[in-house]
Every structure is written in C-alpha cells, then in structure tokens.
C-alpha cells in the first residue's frame, strides 16, 4: 500500500512526487491524460520555486530545460500598441530599482524561464528515474476514506480496466475544476471575473518582426482585436489571449478561421504570406477562487485545486509548488511516526493565507500598466495595494503551531532568520566547496549554530537524541578545528545576518523555514521540548 496517492500529473503533482521521494515516502501518481497539454500555461519559475527544485536535486535539470526555451533574445520586457508591429516598449527600469525582485544576494538560485510544456516532461522523467510509480492515462474515478486509509478506484483510460489503490493519504493536485474538492464538498471564497479570454496557442515565424525588441507580454488595444501576446520562445511559438465579451458572444463564435484572421491583425505584419497555424485553444477568465479548507480528512488540496486565479505575476504554479513542498515533510514525519497526525493540521493555516494573498495580488495586476507598476489615474488604488514579487513569493512568514511563538505579520522586508521565515541565504565554504545555508536544510530538522565552541558543544549534546542535524557556522578567524561539516563563514556575516551572538542558534524545519530562535526561548535545555512542540507532540 503506498503511503500517498497523488492525483494530477502537472507541475504541482510531479513536484509533490519528487518531494515525497526525497523524504523516502512511497507514492502512486495518477494522471488522466497520457501526455501534458501543449497549451502554454505557466512560463516562469520564481526564485523560491527554483530553491525548492535545488533542495530536491533537480535544479540543474530545470535550468538545462530553461536554456533550450528561448531561441532569441531574453525573457522579460513589455510592449503595447494596436499590433506587435506598431507596439512601443514600456520603460521598466523602475521595476528593478524598487527591489521588488529577489536579488542574487538573497538566494543561491534565480528566476528561471521554463514554460510548463518543457518543464513537466523533465520532472516526470526524473520522478520515473528515481523509481516513482507514475501512471499517466489513469483516472481517479471514485474514492472513500475512513480513520485508517483512503480507498481509491482508478481506471486505465485506454483499456477501461479498474483497480483499487489503498493509501494513507491522498494529495489532490487535480486542477482548478478539482473533482476531488467537489466530492469533499469544500466551498471556495471567490471573486467574479472581470475579463474573459481565449488562449490561442499558435505557430508563426515572427523572428524578424521582434528581433531586438522581444518581450514577455505585449498588450494589443486595436479597434478590431484586443488581447495579450505572451512569448514562448521569442521566434515562432506564441500565445495570444484574445479578449471577448461573454454578454455578447461565446467561444463558439470564434471558429479557427476567425481566430487566425484576428491573429494576423494583432500581429500587424505586412507579409500576406505569413503562415499562422493555430495549435490549441482554451477559454478562461480572471475570476478567483480559494478553497475554504485545504483538507478534508485524509485528503489535501494543493495547487489550482486549492487556489485559482489569473496568471498575472506568475503566482499560480509557483504557489502550488510551495504548497506541496510544505506538505511533503509533514506527511513524511507523520508516516515515519516522528510526529503525530496533529502536525498535518498546520498545512492549512500556513498555506491558505498564501493562496488568498496570491489570488488578491494577481487580481490587482489585471490592468496591464498596473501589472508593470506604471501609475495612471485609474490604477492608483491597485498599485498602492500591490506587494513586490519578492515579498509575495519568498519573504513571507508562517504563523502556526509548527512555528515557536507567535510571529507578527505576513511578510518581512528582509530575511534575517525571523521565526516563520525562510532561513536567510549566505554562501559558506566547506573544504573548498561553496554551498548555501539553504543547502544545509532538510530532509530533517537542522540546527544552525553561531560558532562559539563551548555553546556549539552544548547544542550538539542537546540534539544527539533528536532527529536534528547540527551545523556549526564559524567565521574565518575562528579555531581551524571547525567542527562538524567544516563550515566557514568567509566574511563573518552569519551572526550579523540573523541578529544572534556566536552562542546563538536557529532551529530550521525540513522546508527551510525557521521554527525557533535562541533569543526567542530556544536554549539547549529546552531544544527537545521545542522540537516536540513544533512537530505537534
């Protein structure tokens, strides 16, 4: 019997599989489709998602896939006009000047442009190579649960053969329409749609048209057609989100021939022989929905099944990846009997506020210029309520029973080892090799000490009966006998970065978030008690 049944083989489900594998948890993943959809969806992995890929050992493969994505130019930039040919670039220097993004000094990883259609096959292959039970073309058709397990009926869509899968827990990554969420009767907090679109994925060689003026997004505001171009490879593959009014028409009023004609108008190219091939299409809207509960018994919601919203800001898949990263270590701890089932109760209070936040922040970016921080008389209120991408995706703060004390605030301006925040990044040296403090985290709990020899010995002694790995971070002028791990802080910056003396320490969870600090009640004498408290004992 697998420990976890994952339903959904998109980015979130596949990341869940890899996270569980890293924790030694066996699983079965079922996905009703045989292959990923070709329709472009998520395009960019924010820094925090890439950090997660780094921790589970797939960052290099993801970056390799990213390197093959763009055929010309770079990712980024925005334009606006009646057509691509007649568009003008927006001045976006202020976006980088405000510090809204996560800088290289804050993370060992970086934003990665890798469209979902390229990334999903990479994650699937890695999961299969690592021994994962991955079943594409297999659909969950029914499930029940009791106090001991989940009983699921799965159907091979090619043969119609049904079988039963028993699992300790079920992870629902089955998309925005989530049949699992519906079956559980979980309601959602919603916001109505303000815009309706047809996502038209097409092939057309626009290499010369966009040479030296590539973009991430180009808003089209012409009298005949309006919508938004999204670049996929900056040469011959594109997505156009064609705006339509549902009170006057429906997607059925847009046959392929009409769509191609509108695409030609929106492109604005002079070449009458330009070939435009429509490859896929789907209707969507900007309405938002966040599940009112992220859990129903032994079933957990993640990704779009838990929070649905417009793609502006690229928060959807990235937030889903963080969902399953948060949940995986908790499932592992419970399944290994290192923590009681109460630990799983911290998933919803930690992740649902993130779902509510990203839904709101995506909604505030609905208007094109507001999306890029360009103020107009119409979007001032939306801009005033926007948070920077770094705050939303990396500098957030958890408050739950899995964090010691009661953290204040949802985000922080600077990661400095505050309880409930992701441990701050600092490059360290280990026997001539460079690694980040983030690389010290997981798969279990970690204790990071400040390098005082006497205190380090006391911390190590306190942790020896716990599933906690101790790392002593010593400055270059410390005793060369640097202790376990041989970690050297070349600039002596660690204690100042986290605001602790050399005798201090941070207790860090497997997901890299600070559970407790030595200036917040954590001492060697109570390390055992605090570890038990944050793990739900």
Coordinates of C-alpha atoms in Angstrom, one line a residue:
X1 CA 0.0 0.0 0.0
X2 CA 1.5 3.4 -1.0
X3 CA 1.7 6.0 1.7
X4 CA 0.4 8.8 -0.6
X5 CA -1.8 8.8 -3.7
X6 CA -1.2 11.9 -5.8
X7 CA -3.9 12.8 -8.2
X8 CA -2.7 15.1 -11.0
X9 CA 0.5 14.9 -13.1
X10 CA 1.1 18.6 -13.8
X11 CA 3.8 20.7 -12.2
X12 CA 2.4 20.5 -8.7
X13 CA 1.7 16.8 -8.7
X14 CA 5.1 15.9 -10.2
X15 CA 6.9 18.2 -7.7
X16 CA 4.9 16.6 -4.9
X17 CA 6.2 13.2 -6.2
X18 CA 9.8 14.4 -6.2
X19 CA 9.5 16.0 -2.7
X20 CA 8.0 12.8 -1.2
X21 CA 10.8 10.7 -2.9
X22 CA 13.4 13.0 -1.2
X23 CA 11.8 12.2 2.1
X24 CA 11.7 8.4 1.4
X25 CA 7.9 8.3 1.1
X26 CA 6.4 5.9 -1.4
X27 CA 3.6 7.1 -3.6
X28 CA 1.4 6.4 -6.6
X29 CA 0.7 9.3 -9.0
X30 CA -2.2 9.0 -11.4
X31 CA -2.9 11.5 -14.3
X32 CA -5.9 11.1 -16.6
X33 CA -4.1 12.4 -19.6
X34 CA -1.5 10.4 -21.4
X35 CA 0.7 13.4 -22.3
X36 CA 1.0 17.0 -21.0
X37 CA -1.2 19.5 -22.8
X38 CA 0.6 21.5 -25.5
X39 CA -1.3 24.7 -24.5
X40 CA 1.1 27.1 -22.8
X41 CA 0.4 27.9 -19.2
X42 CA 3.0 28.7 -16.6
X43 CA 6.1 30.1 -18.1
X44 CA 8.4 31.3 -15.3
X45 CA 9.7 29.7 -12.1
X46 CA 10.2 32.3 -9.4
X47 CA 13.3 32.1 -7.2
X48 CA 11.6 30.3 -4.4
X49 CA 10.3 27.5 -6.7
X50 CA 13.9 27.1 -8.1
X51 CA 15.2 26.9 -4.5
X52 CA 12.8 24.1 -3.9
X53 CA 14.0 22.4 -7.1
X54 CA 17.5 22.9 -5.8
X55 CA 16.7 21.2 -2.5
X56 CA 15.2 18.1 -4.2
X57 CA 18.1 17.8 -6.6
X58 CA 16.5 18.8 -9.9
X59 CA 17.6 22.5 -10.3
X60 CA 20.3 21.6 -12.8
X61 CA 17.9 19.7 -15.0
X62 CA 15.3 22.5 -14.8
X63 CA 17.9 25.1 -15.7
X64 CA 19.0 22.9 -18.7
X65 CA 15.4 22.8 -19.9
X66 CA 15.2 26.6 -19.5
X67 CA 18.3 27.0 -21.6
X68 CA 16.5 25.5 -24.5
X69 CA 13.4 27.6 -24.2
X70 CA 14.2 30.9 -25.8
X71 CA 15.5 30.9 -29.4
X72 CA 16.2 34.6 -29.5
X73 CA 16.6 37.5 -27.1
X74 CA 15.9 37.2 -23.3
X75 CA 12.9 36.8 -21.2
X76 CA 11.3 40.0 -20.0
X77 CA 10.1 43.3 -21.3
X78 CA 6.6 44.6 -22.2
X79 CA 5.1 46.4 -25.1
X80 CA 1.8 47.9 -26.0
X81 CA 0.0 49.0 -29.2
X82 CA -2.6 48.2 -31.8
X83 CA -0.4 45.4 -33.1
X84 CA 3.0 43.9 -32.4
X85 CA 4.4 45.7 -35.4
X86 CA 3.1 49.0 -34.1
X87 CA 3.8 48.5 -30.4
X88 CA 6.1 50.5 -28.2
X89 CA 8.2 49.3 -25.3
X90 CA 7.4 50.2 -21.7
X91 CA 10.1 51.7 -19.6
X92 CA 10.5 49.1 -16.8
X93 CA 13.6 50.4 -15.1
X94 CA 11.6 51.3 -12.0
X95 CA 10.7 47.6 -11.5
X96 CA 14.3 46.7 -10.8
X97 CA 15.1 49.9 -9.0
X98 CA 12.4 49.3 -6.3
X99 CA 14.0 46.0 -5.2
X100 CA 10.7 44.2 -5.8
X101 CA 12.5 41.1 -7.2
X102 CA 14.7 38.7 -5.2
X103 CA 18.3 39.6 -5.8
X104 CA 21.4 37.4 -6.1
X105 CA 22.4 38.2 -2.6
X106 CA 19.2 36.7 -1.2
X107 CA 19.3 33.3 -2.8
X108 CA 21.6 30.7 -4.3
X109 CA 19.0 30.3 -7.1
X110 CA 17.5 32.6 -9.7
X111 CA 14.3 33.2 -11.6
X112 CA 14.0 30.6 -14.4
X113 CA 12.1 31.0 -17.7
X114 CA 10.9 27.5 -18.4
X115 CA 7.4 27.0 -19.9
X116 CA 5.3 24.3 -18.3
X117 CA 5.2 22.3 -21.5
X118 CA 9.0 22.0 -21.3
X119 CA 9.3 21.5 -17.6
X120 CA 6.6 18.9 -17.0
X121 CA 8.3 16.2 -19.1
X122 CA 11.6 16.8 -17.3
X123 CA 10.0 16.4 -13.9
X124 CA 8.2 13.3 -15.0
X125 CA 11.3 11.7 -16.3
X126 CA 13.2 12.4 -13.1
X127 CA 10.4 11.0 -11.0
X128 CA 10.4 7.8 -13.1
X129 CA 14.2 7.5 -13.0
X130 CA 14.0 7.7 -9.2
X131 CA 11.6 4.8 -9.0
X132 CA 8.3 6.7 -8.8
X133 CA 5.1 4.8 -9.6
X134 CA 3.8 7.3 -12.3
X135 CA 0.6 6.3 -14.1
X136 CA -0.4 8.6 -16.9
X137 CA -3.6 7.7 -18.7
X138 CA -5.0 6.6 -15.4
X139 CA -8.0 8.4 -13.9
X140 CA -9.3 8.5 -10.3
X141 CA -13.0 7.6 -10.7
X142 CA -14.0 7.2 -7.0
X143 CA -12.6 7.4 -3.5
X144 CA -13.7 6.9 0.1
X145 CA -11.8 7.4 3.3
X146 CA -12.0 6.2 6.9
X147 CA -9.9 6.7 10.0
X148 CA -7.2 4.5 8.7
X149 CA -6.8 5.0 5.0
X150 CA -8.1 6.2 1.6
X151 CA -9.6 3.7 -0.8
X152 CA -9.5 4.8 -4.4
X153 CA -10.8 3.4 -7.6
X154 CA -8.6 4.2 -10.6
X155 CA -9.3 3.4 -14.3
X156 CA -6.9 2.9 -17.1
X157 CA -8.5 5.1 -19.8
X158 CA -7.1 3.1 -22.7
X159 CA -8.4 -0.3 -21.6
X160 CA -11.2 0.6 -19.2
X161 CA -9.6 -1.7 -16.5
X162 CA -10.3 -0.6 -13.0
X163 CA -8.2 -1.3 -9.9
X164 CA -8.2 -0.3 -6.3
X165 CA -5.4 1.7 -4.6
X166 CA -5.2 2.0 -0.9
X167 CA -3.1 4.8 0.6
X168 CA -2.6 6.5 3.9
X169 CA -3.3 10.0 2.4
X170 CA -4.5 11.5 -0.9
X171 CA -3.0 14.6 -2.3
X172 CA -5.3 16.4 -4.8
X173 CA -3.4 18.3 -7.5
X174 CA -6.2 17.8 -10.0
X175 CA -6.6 21.3 -11.2
X176 CA -8.9 24.3 -10.9
X177 CA -12.1 22.2 -11.5
X178 CA -10.9 19.6 -8.9
X179 CA -13.4 16.8 -8.8
X180 CA -11.9 15.8 -5.5
X181 CA -12.6 19.2 -4.0
X182 CA -16.2 18.9 -5.3
X183 CA -16.6 15.4 -3.9
X184 CA -15.4 16.6 -0.5
X185 CA -18.0 19.4 -0.6
X186 CA -15.3 22.1 0.1
X187 CA -16.6 25.5 -0.8
X188 CA -14.4 28.5 -2.1
X189 CA -14.0 32.1 -1.4
X190 CA -14.5 33.7 -4.9
X191 CA -14.2 36.9 -6.8
X192 CA -16.0 37.3 -10.1
X193 CA -14.2 37.5 -13.4
X194 CA -13.5 41.0 -14.9
X195 CA -12.2 39.7 -18.2
X196 CA -12.7 36.7 -20.4
X197 CA -10.2 35.3 -22.9
X198 CA -9.5 32.7 -25.5
X199 CA -5.9 31.4 -25.1
X200 CA -4.8 30.8 -28.6
X201 CA -1.5 28.9 -29.0
X202 CA -0.1 29.3 -32.4
X203 CA 2.9 29.0 -34.6
X204 CA 4.1 31.8 -36.8
X205 CA 7.6 32.9 -37.6
X206 CA 7.9 36.4 -36.2
X207 CA 11.6 36.3 -35.8
X208 CA 12.3 39.4 -37.9
X209 CA 9.3 41.3 -36.6
X210 CA 10.5 41.0 -33.0
X211 CA 14.3 41.0 -33.5
X212 CA 15.9 43.3 -31.0
X213 CA 12.5 44.1 -29.4
X214 CA 11.5 40.8 -27.8
X215 CA 9.0 40.9 -24.9
X216 CA 7.3 38.8 -22.2
X217 CA 3.9 40.4 -22.8
X218 CA 2.5 42.7 -25.5
X219 CA -0.9 44.2 -24.9
X220 CA -3.0 44.7 -28.1
X221 CA -5.5 47.6 -27.9
X222 CA -6.7 47.8 -31.5
X223 CA -10.3 48.6 -32.6
X224 CA -10.6 45.2 -34.3
X225 CA -9.0 43.0 -31.8
X226 CA -7.7 43.3 -28.2
X227 CA -5.8 40.9 -26.0
X228 CA -2.4 40.0 -24.9
X229 CA 0.6 38.2 -26.6
X230 CA 2.8 36.1 -24.4
X231 CA 6.1 35.0 -25.7
X232 CA 7.0 31.3 -25.6
X233 CA 10.3 31.1 -27.5
X234 CA 10.6 34.7 -29.0
X235 CA 10.6 33.3 -32.6
X236 CA 7.9 31.1 -33.9
X237 CA 5.7 29.9 -30.9
X238 CA 3.3 32.3 -29.2
X239 CA 0.2 32.5 -27.1
X240 CA -2.4 35.2 -27.7
X241 CA -5.1 35.8 -25.1
X242 CA -8.0 37.1 -27.1
X243 CA -10.4 39.2 -25.1
X244 CA -14.1 38.7 -25.7
X245 CA -17.4 39.9 -24.1
X246 CA -19.4 36.9 -22.7
X247 CA -22.6 39.0 -22.6
X248 CA -22.5 39.4 -26.4
X249 CA -20.7 36.2 -27.6
X250 CA -19.1 32.9 -26.6
X251 CA -16.1 30.9 -27.6
X252 CA -18.3 29.1 -30.1
X253 CA -18.5 32.4 -32.0
X254 CA -14.7 32.1 -32.7
X255 CA -14.1 29.3 -35.2
X256 CA -10.5 28.7 -36.1
X257 CA -10.7 30.7 -39.3
X258 CA -11.8 33.8 -37.4
X259 CA -9.1 33.3 -34.8
X260 CA -6.4 33.1 -37.4
X261 CA -7.7 36.3 -39.1
X262 CA -7.7 38.2 -35.8
X263 CA -4.2 36.9 -35.0
X264 CA -2.9 38.3 -38.3
X265 CA -4.5 41.7 -37.4
X266 CA -2.9 41.6 -33.9
X267 CA 0.5 40.7 -35.3
X268 CA 0.3 43.5 -37.9
X269 CA 2.9 42.0 -40.2
X270 CA 3.0 43.3 -43.8
X271 CA 3.7 39.9 -45.3
X272 CA 0.4 38.4 -46.7
X273 CA 2.1 35.0 -47.0
X274 CA 2.9 34.8 -43.3
X275 CA 1.7 31.4 -42.1
X276 CA -0.2 31.2 -38.9
X277 CA -1.0 27.8 -37.6
X278 CA -3.4 27.6 -34.6
X279 CA -2.2 24.7 -32.5
X280 CA -4.5 24.7 -29.4
X281 CA -7.1 26.9 -27.7
X282 CA -9.0 27.2 -24.4
X283 CA -11.3 29.7 -22.8
X284 CA -10.6 31.1 -19.3
X285 CA -11.4 34.1 -17.2
X286 CA -9.9 36.2 -14.4
X287 CA -12.2 35.0 -11.6
X288 CA -10.6 33.8 -8.5
X289 CA -11.4 31.0 -6.1
X290 CA -9.6 29.9 -2.9
X291 CA -10.8 26.8 -1.2
X292 CA -12.3 27.5 2.3
X293 CA -10.5 24.4 3.5
X294 CA -7.3 22.8 2.3
X295 CA -8.0 19.5 3.9
X296 CA -10.9 17.0 4.2
X297 CA -9.9 14.2 6.5
X298 CA -7.0 12.3 4.8
X299 CA -7.3 14.3 1.6
X300 CA -5.2 17.5 1.0
X301 CA -5.7 20.1 -1.7
X302 CA -2.7 21.8 -3.5
X303 CA -2.1 24.0 -6.5
X304 CA -5.0 25.0 -8.6
X305 CA -7.3 22.6 -6.7
X306 CA -6.8 24.9 -3.7
X307 CA -6.4 28.3 -5.4
X308 CA -7.4 29.5 -8.8
X309 CA -6.6 33.0 -10.2
X310 CA -5.4 34.8 -13.3
X311 CA -1.7 34.2 -14.3
X312 CA -0.6 37.8 -13.8
X313 CA 2.5 37.8 -11.7
X314 CA 3.2 34.1 -12.4
X315 CA 2.0 33.1 -8.9
X316 CA -0.2 30.1 -9.7
X317 CA 2.2 27.1 -10.3
X318 CA 4.8 28.7 -8.1
X319 CA 2.5 28.8 -5.2
X320 CA 1.4 25.2 -5.8
X321 CA 5.0 24.1 -5.8
X322 CA 5.4 25.7 -2.4
X323 CA 2.2 24.0 -1.2
X324 CA 3.4 20.5 -1.8
X325 CA 6.9 21.3 -0.5
X326 CA 5.3 22.5 2.7
X327 CA 3.1 19.4 3.0
X328 CA 5.7 16.7 2.0
X329 CA 7.9 16.9 5.0
X330 CA 4.9 16.9 7.3
X331 CA 3.5 13.8 5.7
X332 CA 6.9 12.1 5.9
X333 CA 7.3 13.0 9.6
X334 CA 3.8 11.6 10.4
X335 CA 4.3 8.4 8.3
X336 CA 7.6 7.7 10.0
X337 CA 6.0 8.2 13.4
X338 CA 8.4 11.1 14.2
X339 CA 5.4 13.4 14.6
X340 CA 1.7 12.9 15.5
X341 CA -1.0 13.5 12.9
X342 CA -1.6 16.9 14.5
X343 CA 1.4 18.2 12.5
X344 CA -0.7 17.9 9.4
X345 CA -3.1 20.4 10.9
X346 CA -0.5 23.1 10.2
X347 CA -0.7 22.8 6.4
X348 CA -3.9 24.8 6.0
X349 CA -3.0 27.8 8.3
X350 CA 0.4 28.1 6.7
X351 CA -0.6 27.7 3.0
X352 CA -4.2 29.0 2.7
X353 CA -3.2 32.6 3.6
X354 CA -0.7 32.3 0.8
X355 CA -3.4 31.3 -1.6
X356 CA -5.6 34.2 -0.5
X357 CA -2.7 36.6 -1.0
X358 CA -1.6 35.5 -4.4
X359 CA -5.3 35.5 -5.6
X360 CA -5.6 39.1 -4.5
X361 CA -2.2 40.1 -5.8
X362 CA -2.9 38.6 -9.2
X363 CA -6.3 40.4 -9.3
X364 CA -4.6 43.7 -8.5
X365 CA -2.4 43.1 -11.6
X366 CA -5.3 42.7 -14.0
X367 CA -4.9 46.1 -15.7
X368 CA -1.8 45.9 -17.9
X369 CA 0.0 49.0 -16.7
X370 CA -0.7 48.2 -13.1
X371 CA 0.9 44.8 -13.8
X372 CA 4.2 46.7 -14.5
X373 CA 3.9 49.3 -11.8
X374 CA 3.1 52.2 -14.1
X375 CA 0.7 54.5 -12.3
X376 CA -2.3 56.1 -14.0
X377 CA -5.4 57.9 -12.6
X378 CA -7.3 54.7 -12.9
X379 CA -5.0 52.2 -11.3
X380 CA -3.6 54.1 -8.3
X381 CA -5.5 52.1 -5.7
X382 CA -4.4 48.8 -7.2
X383 CA -0.8 49.9 -7.2
X384 CA -0.9 51.0 -3.6
X385 CA -2.1 47.6 -2.6
X386 CA 0.4 45.6 -4.6
X387 CA 3.3 43.9 -2.9
X388 CA 6.6 43.2 -4.6
X389 CA 7.3 39.7 -6.1
X390 CA 10.0 39.1 -3.5
X391 CA 7.6 39.7 -0.7
X392 CA 4.9 37.5 -2.2
X393 CA 7.0 34.5 -3.2
X394 CA 10.0 34.5 -0.9
X395 CA 9.7 36.9 2.1
X396 CA 6.5 35.5 3.5
X397 CA 6.1 34.4 7.1
X398 CA 4.2 31.4 8.5
X399 CA 2.3 31.5 11.8
X400 CA 1.1 28.1 13.0
X401 CA 1.8 25.5 15.7
X402 CA 4.8 24.4 13.6
X403 CA 6.5 27.7 14.5
X404 CA 7.6 28.5 18.0
X405 CA 6.0 31.7 19.4
X406 CA 3.5 34.0 17.6
X407 CA 5.2 35.6 14.6
X408 CA 3.8 39.1 13.6
X409 CA 3.0 40.0 10.0
X410 CA 2.6 38.1 6.8
X411 CA 5.8 39.2 5.1
X412 CA 9.1 40.8 6.1
X413 CA 11.3 43.3 4.3
X414 CA 14.5 41.3 4.8
X415 CA 15.0 37.6 5.5
X416 CA 17.0 37.7 8.8
X417 CA 16.2 34.4 10.4
X418 CA 12.9 35.5 11.9
X419 CA 10.7 32.7 13.1
X420 CA 8.3 31.5 10.4
X421 CA 10.5 32.8 7.5
X422 CA 12.8 31.0 5.1
X423 CA 16.3 30.8 6.5
X424 CA 18.5 33.6 5.0
X425 CA 20.9 32.7 2.3
X426 CA 24.7 33.0 2.9
X427 CA 27.5 31.4 0.9
X428 CA 29.7 29.2 3.1
X429 CA 32.8 27.2 2.4
X430 CA 33.1 23.5 3.2
X431 CA 36.6 22.1 2.4
X432 CA 37.0 24.4 -0.6
X433 CA 33.5 23.9 -1.9
X434 CA 30.9 26.7 -1.9
X435 CA 27.4 25.9 -0.6
X436 CA 24.5 28.0 0.7
X437 CA 23.0 27.9 4.1
X438 CA 19.8 26.7 2.3
X439 CA 21.8 23.6 1.2
X440 CA 22.1 22.7 4.9
X441 CA 18.3 22.3 5.3
X442 CA 16.4 19.0 5.1
X443 CA 15.4 16.3 4.7
X444 CA 15.1 16.5 8.5
X445 CA 15.3 19.4 11.0
X446 CA 18.5 21.4 11.2
X447 CA 20.1 23.4 14.0
X448 CA 22.4 26.2 12.8
X449 CA 24.7 27.5 15.5
X450 CA 26.9 30.6 15.5
X451 CA 30.4 29.1 16.0
X452 CA 31.1 29.6 19.7
X453 CA 33.0 26.4 20.7
X454 CA 31.5 26.0 24.1
X455 CA 28.0 26.8 23.0
X456 CA 28.3 24.5 20.0
X457 CA 29.2 21.6 22.2
X458 CA 26.1 22.2 24.3
X459 CA 23.9 22.4 21.3
X460 CA 25.3 19.3 19.8
X461 CA 24.8 17.4 23.1
X462 CA 21.2 18.6 23.3
X463 CA 20.4 17.4 19.8
X464 CA 22.0 14.0 19.9
X465 CA 18.8 12.2 20.8
X466 CA 16.7 14.1 18.3
X467 CA 16.3 13.7 14.5
X468 CA 18.1 17.1 14.2
X469 CA 21.3 17.6 12.2
X470 CA 23.6 20.2 13.7
X471 CA 25.8 22.5 11.6
X472 CA 28.3 24.9 13.2
X473 CA 28.9 28.1 11.1
X474 CA 32.3 29.5 12.1
X475 CA 33.9 32.7 10.9
X476 CA 37.4 32.6 9.2
X477 CA 39.1 33.8 12.4
X478 CA 37.7 31.0 14.5
X479 CA 39.6 28.0 15.6
X480 CA 40.6 26.0 12.5
X481 CA 39.1 22.9 14.1
X482 CA 35.8 24.0 12.6
X483 CA 33.8 21.0 13.8
X484 CA 31.1 19.1 12.1
X485 CA 30.7 19.9 8.4
X486 CA 33.8 22.2 8.4
X487 CA 31.6 25.2 7.6
X488 CA 33.4 28.5 7.2
X489 CA 31.7 31.9 7.0
X490 CA 34.3 33.7 5.0
X491 CA 33.1 37.2 5.8
X492 CA 31.9 36.6 9.3
X493 CA 28.5 37.7 8.3
X494 CA 26.2 35.0 9.7
X495 CA 25.7 36.2 13.2
X496 CA 25.0 39.7 12.0
X497 CA 22.7 38.5 9.3
X498 CA 20.5 36.6 11.7
X499 CA 21.0 39.1 14.6
X500 CA 22.3 36.5 17.1
X501 CA 25.6 36.2 19.1
X502 CA 28.0 33.4 18.3
X503 CA 26.4 31.4 21.1
X504 CA 23.0 31.6 19.4
X505 CA 21.2 29.1 17.1
X506 CA 18.3 28.7 14.7
X507 CA 16.1 25.6 14.6
X508 CA 15.2 25.1 11.0
X509 CA 12.4 22.9 9.6
X510 CA 12.9 20.5 6.8
X511 CA 11.4 23.0 4.3
X512 CA 14.0 25.6 5.3
X513 CA 11.7 27.7 7.5
X514 CA 12.9 28.9 10.9
X515 CA 11.0 27.1 13.7
X516 CA 12.7 28.8 16.7
X517 CA 15.5 31.2 17.7
X518 CA 17.8 31.2 20.6
X519 CA 16.6 34.8 21.5
X520 CA 13.0 33.6 21.4
X521 CA 13.2 30.9 24.1
X522 CA 15.3 28.3 22.4
X523 CA 18.2 27.0 24.6
X524 CA 20.0 23.7 24.7
X525 CA 18.0 22.8 27.8
X526 CA 14.6 23.1 26.0
X527 CA 15.6 22.1 22.5
X528 CA 13.8 18.7 23.0
X529 CA 10.6 20.4 24.2
X530 CA 10.5 23.0 21.4
X531 CA 11.2 20.4 18.8
X532 CA 8.3 18.3 20.1
X533 CA 6.1 21.3 20.3
X534 CA 6.6 22.4 16.7
X535 CA 6.2 18.9 15.4
X536 CA 2.9 18.5 17.2
X537 CA 3.8 16.3 20.1

